C-alpha positions as semicolon CSV with decimal commas, in nm:
position;residue;x (nm);y (nm);z (nm)
1;M;1,906;-0,607;3,731
2;S;1,858;-0,958;3,517
3;N;1,743;-1,273;3,584
4;T;2,060;-1,488;3,560
5;T;2,252;-1,178;3,738
6;R;2,019;-1,212;4,113
7;K;1,997;-1,622;4,020
8;S;2,427;-1,551;4,023
9;R;2,482;-1,292;4,311
10;L;2,194;-1,545;4,550
11;K;2,420;-1,871;4,452
12;T;2,802;-1,674;4,475
13;S;2,719;-1,474;4,812
14;G;2,935;-1,554;5,151
15;V;2,560;-1,615;5,297
16;Y;2,487;-1,931;5,000
17;Q;2,805;-2,091;5,078
18;F;2,791;-2,130;5,392
19;M;2,406;-2,258;5,421
20;Q;2,525;-2,497;5,183
21;R;2,902;-2,644;5,392
22;V;2,671;-2,660;5,719
23;T;2,426;-2,859;5,485
24;V;2,694;-3,047;5,391
25;W;2,857;-3,037;5,735
26;L;2,503;-3,129;5,895
27;D;2,287;-3,418;5,646
28;R;2,606;-3,542;5,470
29;Y;2,860;-3,571;5,814
30;Y;2,569;-3,648;6,070
31;L;2,664;-3,424;6,250
32;D;2,280;-3,314;6,349
33;A;2,226;-3,679;6,432
34;I;2,520;-3,738;6,630
35;A;2,470;-3,328;6,813
36;G;2,207;-3,466;6,886
37;L;2,391;-3,766;7,145
38;I;2,433;-3,458;7,352
39;P;2,155;-3,493;7,616
40;G;1,844;-3,306;7,693
41;G;1,827;-3,213;7,389
42;I;2,108;-2,975;7,422
43;G;2,263;-3,148;7,098
44;D;1,884;-3,092;6,895
45;A;1,835;-2,708;6,961
46;A;2,300;-2,675;6,911
47;A;2,221;-2,775;6,554
48;A;1,927;-2,652;6,410
49;L;2,064;-2,307;6,538
50;F;2,294;-2,399;6,218
51;S;1,922;-2,449;5,978
52;L;1,870;-2,100;6,103
53;V;2,042;-1,982;5,841
54;H;1,853;-2,175;5,529
55;V;1,585;-1,933;5,749
56;Y;1,790;-1,613;5,685
57;F;1,807;-1,696;5,298
58;S;1,461;-1,776;5,318
59;L;1,379;-1,439;5,447
60;F;1,610;-1,235;5,401
61;R;1,757;-1,319;5,107
62;L;1,537;-1,461;4,863
63;H;1,225;-1,263;5,108
64;S;0,963;-1,604;5,058
65;I;0,754;-1,570;5,361
66;P;0,575;-1,881;5,221
67;L;0,914;-2,068;5,178
68;T;1,027;-1,958;5,527
69;L;0,742;-2,115;5,674
70;A;0,799;-2,403;5,457
71;I;1,187;-2,424;5,608
72;L;1,079;-2,383;6,017
73;N;0,895;-2,657;5,987
74;N;1,114;-2,916;5,834
75;V;1,348;-2,718;6,138
76;L;1,170;-2,767;6,403
77;R;1,027;-3,145;6,291
78;D;1,367;-3,207;6,254
79;I;1,396;-3,060;6,647
80;L;1,083;-3,245;6,738
81;L;1,177;-3,576;6,610
82;G;1,541;-3,600;6,762
83;L;1,415;-3,531;7,103
84;I;1,200;-3,847;7,063
85;P;1,422;-4,065;7,378
86;F;1,572;-4,338;7,418
87;Y;1,821;-4,294;7,107
88;V;1,517;-4,398;6,862
89;G;1,517;-4,004;6,798
90;N;1,894;-3,994;6,758
91;V;1,852;-4,303;6,444
92;I;1,605;-4,099;6,293
93;D;1,827;-3,813;6,364
94;F;2,052;-3,997;6,055
95;F;1,782;-4,027;5,799
96;H;1,543;-3,760;5,812
97;R;1,803;-3,443;5,641
98;A;1,645;-3,164;5,741
99;N;1,908;-2,951;5,611
100;S;1,873;-3,083;5,230
101;R;1,538;-3,119;5,264
102;N;1,545;-2,724;5,274
103;M;1,871;-2,637;5,030
104;V;1,625;-2,803;4,784
105;L;1,356;-2,658;4,855
106;I;1,593;-2,224;4,818
107;D;1,732;-2,434;4,508
108;G;1,354;-2,486;4,340
109;F;1,311;-2,106;4,431
110;I;1,643;-1,878;4,312
111;N;1,602;-2,143;3,975
112;D;1,233;-2,075;3,931
113;D;1,098;-2,402;3,981
114;E;0,761;-2,285;3,921
115;V;0,590;-2,607;4,050
116;L;0,812;-2,664;4,396
117;I;0,680;-2,282;4,400
118;K;0,302;-2,361;4,347
119;E;0,343;-2,606;4,584
120;V;0,517;-2,459;4,841
121;N;0,301;-2,129;4,822
122;R;-0,016;-2,377;4,841
123;K;0,107;-2,546;5,194
124;A;0,194;-2,267;5,308
125;A;-0,118;-2,192;5,598
126;Q;-0,077;-2,599;5,674
127;A;0,321;-2,478;5,736
128;A;0,164;-2,230;5,919
129;A;-0,029;-2,480;6,113
130;V;0,251;-2,733;6,136
131;L;0,494;-2,474;6,216
132;V;0,261;-2,423;6,597
133;T;0,214;-2,721;6,665
134;S;0,518;-2,869;6,650
135;F;0,696;-2,570;6,805
136;I;0,382;-2,652;7,137
137;A;0,474;-3,091;7,057
138;I;0,888;-2,965;7,152
139;L;0,786;-2,780;7,400
140;L;0,558;-3,082;7,579
141;M;0,873;-3,351;7,412
142;L;1,031;-3,132;7,656
143;A;0,870;-3,148;8,003
144;L;0,804;-3,536;7,906
145;L;1,216;-3,501;7,968
146;V;1,272;-3,321;8,237
147;K;1,034;-3,560;8,358
148;I;1,119;-3,919;8,247
149;A;1,499;-3,742;8,356
150;Q;1,317;-3,648;8,716
151;V;1,204;-3,985;8,754
152;I;1,529;-4,193;8,736
153;G;1,683;-3,966;8,919
154;T;1,358;-3,986;9,171
155;A;1,538;-4,426;9,137
156;L;1,919;-4,361;9,102
157;F;1,974;-4,189;9,381
158;T;1,671;-4,226;9,668
């Protein structure tokens, strides 16, 4: 299969089309930030589930572990920023646009953008370290949110 045919098949696939729609809905129409208004991190987690299509495409269609690490890095950073309490995270979520960043990375890999591919490959180890750190930070942020809810609940109902 020629490279042009491969690119064409990837861009016309149902997964790619769905990924583009998800990106538009979550980033351009700000549904990612709006979902973040649902308390307890539930909205951020729900929005992140839609981002898994980017992970699927990079891992199973493009077969790139460094790209998948970069995409996971963006998704986890988006969740972590969205979990910052007192609506600060929601404001940041309006500007972060992780899904758009992921589409740029995916399009760069599909179009064989050598500069982007080299940069992603070069930062793969860093992305893995940030990925683990982000995951731990998300868990700590969730624990903090539970503690804040307990303190507020105790103050209000005792």
